[in-house]
Amino acid sequence: MREFLVEITTTIPEGTSQDEVDRRRAAEAVRAKELASTGHLARLWRPVGERRSIGVWRAADEDELHEKVLGTLPLHPWMTAHVTPLESHPNDPGRADRTR
C-alpha cells in the first residue's frame, strides 16, 4: 500500500444537533479502529489547540484512499481533506529497505 499524509478539517454544519454530532463522533472512533486494524490508518495526530487532524493513511492509490477509506468515515460529509502522496526518503532512519 502507498502512504499519504492527510490533513483533515471537520466543520460541523450550523444547526446540527449535539446528539447527531455525538453519534457521528462515536461512530468515527469505531471506524478509525477498524481502519487501523486493516493497515489503512497508520498514525494520527491533532495539533495542539486545533480542531484538525494530521495522519498517515495507506491505500493502493489515491482513488481508493478517497472512496474506500476516507469516504467511509462517518464525519466524511463534514470534512475537508488535503492529501499529499508520500514516498520513502533515502535518509529516512525508519526506511525498511535501507542498507547498513
Short mmCIF file of N, CA and C in Angstrom, two decimals:
data_model
loop_
_atom_site.label_atom_id
_atom_site.label_comp_id
_atom_site.label_asym_id
_atom_site.label_seq_id
_atom_site.Cartn_x
_atom_site.Cartn_y
_atom_site.Cartn_z
N MET A 1 0.84 -1.19 0.00
CA MET A 1 0.00 0.00 0.00
C MET A 1 0.88 1.24 0.00
N ARG A 2 0.41 2.27 -0.65
CA ARG A 2 1.10 3.56 -0.67
C ARG A 2 0.71 4.35 0.58
N GLU A 3 1.55 5.28 0.97
CA GLU A 3 1.26 6.12 2.12
C GLU A 3 0.91 7.54 1.66
N PHE A 4 0.02 8.16 2.45
CA PHE A 4 -0.46 9.51 2.16
C PHE A 4 -0.50 10.31 3.46
N LEU A 5 -0.02 11.54 3.40
CA LEU A 5 -0.18 12.47 4.51
C LEU A 5 -1.52 13.16 4.27
N VAL A 6 -2.42 13.07 5.24
CA VAL A 6 -3.76 13.64 5.07
C VAL A 6 -4.02 14.61 6.21
N GLU A 7 -4.33 15.85 5.82
CA GLU A 7 -4.73 16.87 6.79
C GLU A 7 -6.24 17.04 6.66
N ILE A 8 -6.95 16.83 7.76
CA ILE A 8 -8.40 16.85 7.76
C ILE A 8 -8.91 17.96 8.68
N THR A 9 -9.81 18.78 8.15
CA THR A 9 -10.52 19.76 8.94
C THR A 9 -11.99 19.40 8.89
N THR A 10 -12.60 19.30 10.05
CA THR A 10 -14.01 18.95 10.14
C THR A 10 -14.79 20.18 10.57
N THR A 11 -15.80 20.52 9.79
CA THR A 11 -16.66 21.66 10.08
C THR A 11 -18.08 21.15 10.25
N ILE A 12 -18.60 21.30 11.45
CA ILE A 12 -19.96 20.84 11.74
C ILE A 12 -20.95 21.87 11.21
N PRO A 13 -21.87 21.44 10.39
CA PRO A 13 -22.85 22.39 9.82
C PRO A 13 -23.69 23.05 10.92
N GLU A 14 -23.95 24.33 10.73
CA GLU A 14 -24.81 25.06 11.67
C GLU A 14 -26.16 24.37 11.77
N GLY A 15 -26.69 24.34 12.96
CA GLY A 15 -27.99 23.74 13.17
C GLY A 15 -27.96 22.25 13.44
N THR A 16 -26.77 21.63 13.39
CA THR A 16 -26.66 20.20 13.67
C THR A 16 -26.83 19.98 15.17
N SER A 17 -27.67 19.02 15.53
CA SER A 17 -27.91 18.75 16.95
C SER A 17 -26.68 18.13 17.60
N GLN A 18 -26.53 18.37 18.89
CA GLN A 18 -25.41 17.79 19.63
C GLN A 18 -25.51 16.27 19.62
N ASP A 19 -26.72 15.73 19.64
CA ASP A 19 -26.90 14.27 19.58
C ASP A 19 -26.32 13.70 18.29
N GLU A 20 -26.57 14.39 17.17
CA GLU A 20 -26.03 13.94 15.88
C GLU A 20 -24.51 14.01 15.86
N VAL A 21 -23.96 15.09 16.41
CA VAL A 21 -22.50 15.23 16.49
C VAL A 21 -21.91 14.11 17.34
N ASP A 22 -22.50 13.87 18.50
CA ASP A 22 -22.01 12.81 19.39
C ASP A 22 -22.10 11.44 18.74
N ARG A 23 -23.20 11.18 18.05
CA ARG A 23 -23.39 9.89 17.37
C ARG A 23 -22.32 9.67 16.31
N ARG A 24 -22.09 10.69 15.50
CA ARG A 24 -21.07 10.57 14.44
C ARG A 24 -19.66 10.44 15.01
N ARG A 25 -19.36 11.18 16.06
CA ARG A 25 -18.02 11.08 16.67
C ARG A 25 -17.78 9.69 17.24
N ALA A 26 -18.79 9.13 17.88
CA ALA A 26 -18.65 7.77 18.41
C ALA A 26 -18.44 6.77 17.28
N ALA A 27 -19.21 6.91 16.22
CA ALA A 27 -19.07 6.02 15.06
C ALA A 27 -17.71 6.22 14.38
N GLU A 28 -17.22 7.45 14.40
CA GLU A 28 -15.90 7.77 13.81
C GLU A 28 -14.80 7.03 14.56
N ALA A 29 -14.88 6.99 15.88
CA ALA A 29 -13.87 6.29 16.69
C ALA A 29 -13.87 4.80 16.37
N VAL A 30 -15.04 4.22 16.21
CA VAL A 30 -15.14 2.80 15.85
C VAL A 30 -14.53 2.56 14.48
N ARG A 31 -14.88 3.40 13.52
CA ARG A 31 -14.38 3.22 12.15
C ARG A 31 -12.86 3.43 12.09
N ALA A 32 -12.33 4.37 12.84
CA ALA A 32 -10.89 4.60 12.86
C ALA A 32 -10.16 3.36 13.36
N LYS A 33 -10.69 2.71 14.40
CA LYS A 33 -10.08 1.48 14.90
C LYS A 33 -10.10 0.39 13.84
N GLU A 34 -11.21 0.28 13.11
CA GLU A 34 -11.31 -0.71 12.04
C GLU A 34 -10.27 -0.44 10.95
N LEU A 35 -10.13 0.83 10.56
CA LEU A 35 -9.18 1.18 9.51
C LEU A 35 -7.74 0.97 9.99
N ALA A 36 -7.48 1.20 11.26
CA ALA A 36 -6.14 0.94 11.81
C ALA A 36 -5.85 -0.56 11.78
N SER A 37 -6.85 -1.37 12.11
CA SER A 37 -6.63 -2.82 12.15
C SER A 37 -6.37 -3.41 10.76
N THR A 38 -6.86 -2.74 9.72
CA THR A 38 -6.62 -3.21 8.35
C THR A 38 -5.40 -2.56 7.71
N GLY A 39 -4.71 -1.68 8.47
CA GLY A 39 -3.50 -1.04 7.96
C GLY A 39 -3.73 0.23 7.19
N HIS A 40 -4.96 0.68 7.07
CA HIS A 40 -5.24 1.90 6.31
C HIS A 40 -4.93 3.17 7.09
N LEU A 41 -5.06 3.12 8.39
CA LEU A 41 -4.72 4.27 9.25
C LEU A 41 -3.49 3.90 10.04
N ALA A 42 -2.36 4.57 9.72
CA ALA A 42 -1.09 4.24 10.36
C ALA A 42 -0.82 5.09 11.59
N ARG A 43 -1.03 6.39 11.49
CA ARG A 43 -0.77 7.33 12.59
C ARG A 43 -1.76 8.48 12.47
N LEU A 44 -2.06 9.11 13.62
CA LEU A 44 -3.00 10.23 13.62
C LEU A 44 -2.64 11.18 14.75
N TRP A 45 -2.55 12.46 14.42
CA TRP A 45 -2.22 13.50 15.40
C TRP A 45 -3.24 14.61 15.33
N ARG A 46 -3.35 15.36 16.42
CA ARG A 46 -4.12 16.60 16.43
C ARG A 46 -3.18 17.70 16.90
N PRO A 47 -2.98 18.73 16.07
CA PRO A 47 -2.13 19.84 16.51
C PRO A 47 -2.71 20.47 17.78
N VAL A 48 -1.85 20.81 18.71
CA VAL A 48 -2.26 21.38 19.98
C VAL A 48 -3.14 22.61 19.76
N GLY A 49 -4.30 22.60 20.38
CA GLY A 49 -5.21 23.75 20.33
C GLY A 49 -5.99 23.89 19.04
N GLU A 50 -5.93 22.90 18.16
CA GLU A 50 -6.62 23.00 16.88
C GLU A 50 -7.65 21.88 16.74
N ARG A 51 -8.65 22.10 15.89
CA ARG A 51 -9.69 21.11 15.62
C ARG A 51 -9.49 20.50 14.25
N ARG A 52 -8.28 20.04 13.99
CA ARG A 52 -7.99 19.35 12.74
C ARG A 52 -7.08 18.19 13.06
N SER A 53 -6.92 17.30 12.13
CA SER A 53 -6.04 16.16 12.35
C SER A 53 -5.06 16.03 11.19
N ILE A 54 -3.94 15.42 11.51
CA ILE A 54 -2.90 15.13 10.52
C ILE A 54 -2.56 13.66 10.70
N GLY A 55 -2.62 12.91 9.61
CA GLY A 55 -2.38 11.49 9.74
C GLY A 55 -1.66 10.90 8.55
N VAL A 56 -1.10 9.73 8.79
CA VAL A 56 -0.52 8.92 7.72
C VAL A 56 -1.53 7.80 7.47
N TRP A 57 -2.04 7.79 6.25
CA TRP A 57 -3.05 6.82 5.82
C TRP A 57 -2.46 5.99 4.70
N ARG A 58 -2.98 4.78 4.51
CA ARG A 58 -2.46 3.88 3.47
C ARG A 58 -3.61 3.38 2.60
N ALA A 59 -3.32 3.27 1.31
CA ALA A 59 -4.28 2.72 0.35
C ALA A 59 -3.50 2.34 -0.90
N ALA A 60 -4.14 1.58 -1.77
CA ALA A 60 -3.49 1.16 -3.02
C ALA A 60 -3.15 2.37 -3.89
N ASP A 61 -4.04 3.34 -3.91
CA ASP A 61 -3.84 4.56 -4.69
C ASP A 61 -4.74 5.65 -4.12
N GLU A 62 -4.65 6.84 -4.68
CA GLU A 62 -5.42 7.97 -4.15
C GLU A 62 -6.92 7.79 -4.33
N ASP A 63 -7.33 7.14 -5.42
CA ASP A 63 -8.76 6.88 -5.61
C ASP A 63 -9.30 5.99 -4.49
N GLU A 64 -8.58 4.91 -4.18
CA GLU A 64 -9.02 4.03 -3.10
C GLU A 64 -9.04 4.78 -1.77
N LEU A 65 -8.03 5.62 -1.54
CA LEU A 65 -7.98 6.40 -0.31
C LEU A 65 -9.25 7.22 -0.14
N HIS A 66 -9.64 7.93 -1.20
CA HIS A 66 -10.83 8.79 -1.10
C HIS A 66 -12.12 7.99 -1.02
N GLU A 67 -12.25 6.97 -1.85
CA GLU A 67 -13.52 6.24 -1.95
C GLU A 67 -13.72 5.20 -0.86
N LYS A 68 -12.70 4.38 -0.60
CA LYS A 68 -12.89 3.22 0.26
C LYS A 68 -12.30 3.39 1.66
N VAL A 69 -11.60 4.48 1.87
CA VAL A 69 -11.02 4.71 3.20
C VAL A 69 -11.63 5.97 3.80
N LEU A 70 -11.21 7.14 3.35
CA LEU A 70 -11.73 8.39 3.90
C LEU A 70 -13.24 8.51 3.69
N GLY A 71 -13.71 8.04 2.55
CA GLY A 71 -15.13 8.13 2.23
C GLY A 71 -16.02 7.31 3.13
N THR A 72 -15.43 6.40 3.90
CA THR A 72 -16.22 5.55 4.81
C THR A 72 -16.31 6.12 6.22
N LEU A 73 -15.66 7.23 6.46
CA LEU A 73 -15.69 7.83 7.79
C LEU A 73 -17.04 8.52 8.03
N PRO A 74 -17.65 8.30 9.18
CA PRO A 74 -18.95 8.92 9.47
C PRO A 74 -18.95 10.45 9.42
N LEU A 75 -17.81 11.06 9.68
CA LEU A 75 -17.73 12.53 9.61
C LEU A 75 -17.36 13.03 8.22
N HIS A 76 -17.15 12.13 7.28
CA HIS A 76 -16.70 12.49 5.94
C HIS A 76 -17.50 13.62 5.30
N PRO A 77 -18.83 13.62 5.39
CA PRO A 77 -19.58 14.72 4.75
C PRO A 77 -19.22 16.10 5.29
N TRP A 78 -18.66 16.16 6.46
CA TRP A 78 -18.30 17.43 7.09
C TRP A 78 -16.81 17.74 6.98
N MET A 79 -16.06 16.89 6.28
CA MET A 79 -14.61 17.01 6.23
C MET A 79 -14.10 17.67 4.95
N THR A 80 -13.00 18.37 5.13
CA THR A 80 -12.19 18.83 4.02
C THR A 80 -10.83 18.17 4.21
N ALA A 81 -10.37 17.46 3.20
CA ALA A 81 -9.10 16.73 3.32
C ALA A 81 -8.11 17.23 2.28
N HIS A 82 -6.90 17.48 2.73
CA HIS A 82 -5.79 17.80 1.84
C HIS A 82 -4.86 16.58 1.85
N VAL A 83 -4.68 15.96 0.70
CA VAL A 83 -3.93 14.71 0.59
C VAL A 83 -2.61 14.95 -0.14
N THR A 84 -1.53 14.45 0.47
CA THR A 84 -0.20 14.51 -0.14
C THR A 84 0.34 13.10 -0.25
N PRO A 85 0.55 12.58 -1.47
CA PRO A 85 1.16 11.25 -1.62
C PRO A 85 2.60 11.29 -1.10
N LEU A 86 3.02 10.24 -0.44
CA LEU A 86 4.37 10.17 0.14
C LEU A 86 5.18 9.06 -0.50
N GLU A 87 6.48 9.23 -0.49
CA GLU A 87 7.39 8.16 -0.86
C GLU A 87 8.56 8.21 0.10
N SER A 88 9.23 7.10 0.23
CA SER A 88 10.34 7.00 1.17
C SER A 88 11.48 7.93 0.77
N HIS A 89 12.10 8.53 1.77
CA HIS A 89 13.27 9.38 1.57
C HIS A 89 14.51 8.53 1.79
N PRO A 90 15.56 8.72 0.98
CA PRO A 90 16.76 7.88 1.14
C PRO A 90 17.40 7.99 2.53
N ASN A 91 17.18 9.11 3.24
CA ASN A 91 17.79 9.30 4.55
C ASN A 91 16.84 8.99 5.71
N ASP A 92 15.70 8.42 5.41
CA ASP A 92 14.72 8.08 6.45
C ASP A 92 15.31 7.00 7.35
N PRO A 93 15.49 7.27 8.65
CA PRO A 93 16.07 6.26 9.54
C PRO A 93 15.17 5.05 9.74
N GLY A 94 13.90 5.18 9.44
CA GLY A 94 12.97 4.06 9.60
C GLY A 94 12.72 3.30 8.32
N ARG A 95 13.41 3.65 7.29
CA ARG A 95 13.21 3.03 5.97
C ARG A 95 13.52 1.55 6.02
N ALA A 96 12.58 0.75 5.57
CA ALA A 96 12.70 -0.72 5.65
C ALA A 96 13.74 -1.28 4.69
N ASP A 97 13.93 -0.62 3.54
CA ASP A 97 14.82 -1.19 2.52
C ASP A 97 16.22 -0.59 2.54
N ARG A 98 16.55 0.15 3.60
CA ARG A 98 17.88 0.77 3.62
C ARG A 98 18.96 -0.27 3.86
N THR A 99 20.14 0.00 3.37
CA THR A 99 21.25 -0.91 3.56
C THR A 99 22.09 -0.40 4.74
N ARG A 100 22.71 -1.30 5.41
CA ARG A 100 23.51 -0.91 6.59
C ARG A 100 24.94 -0.68 6.22
#
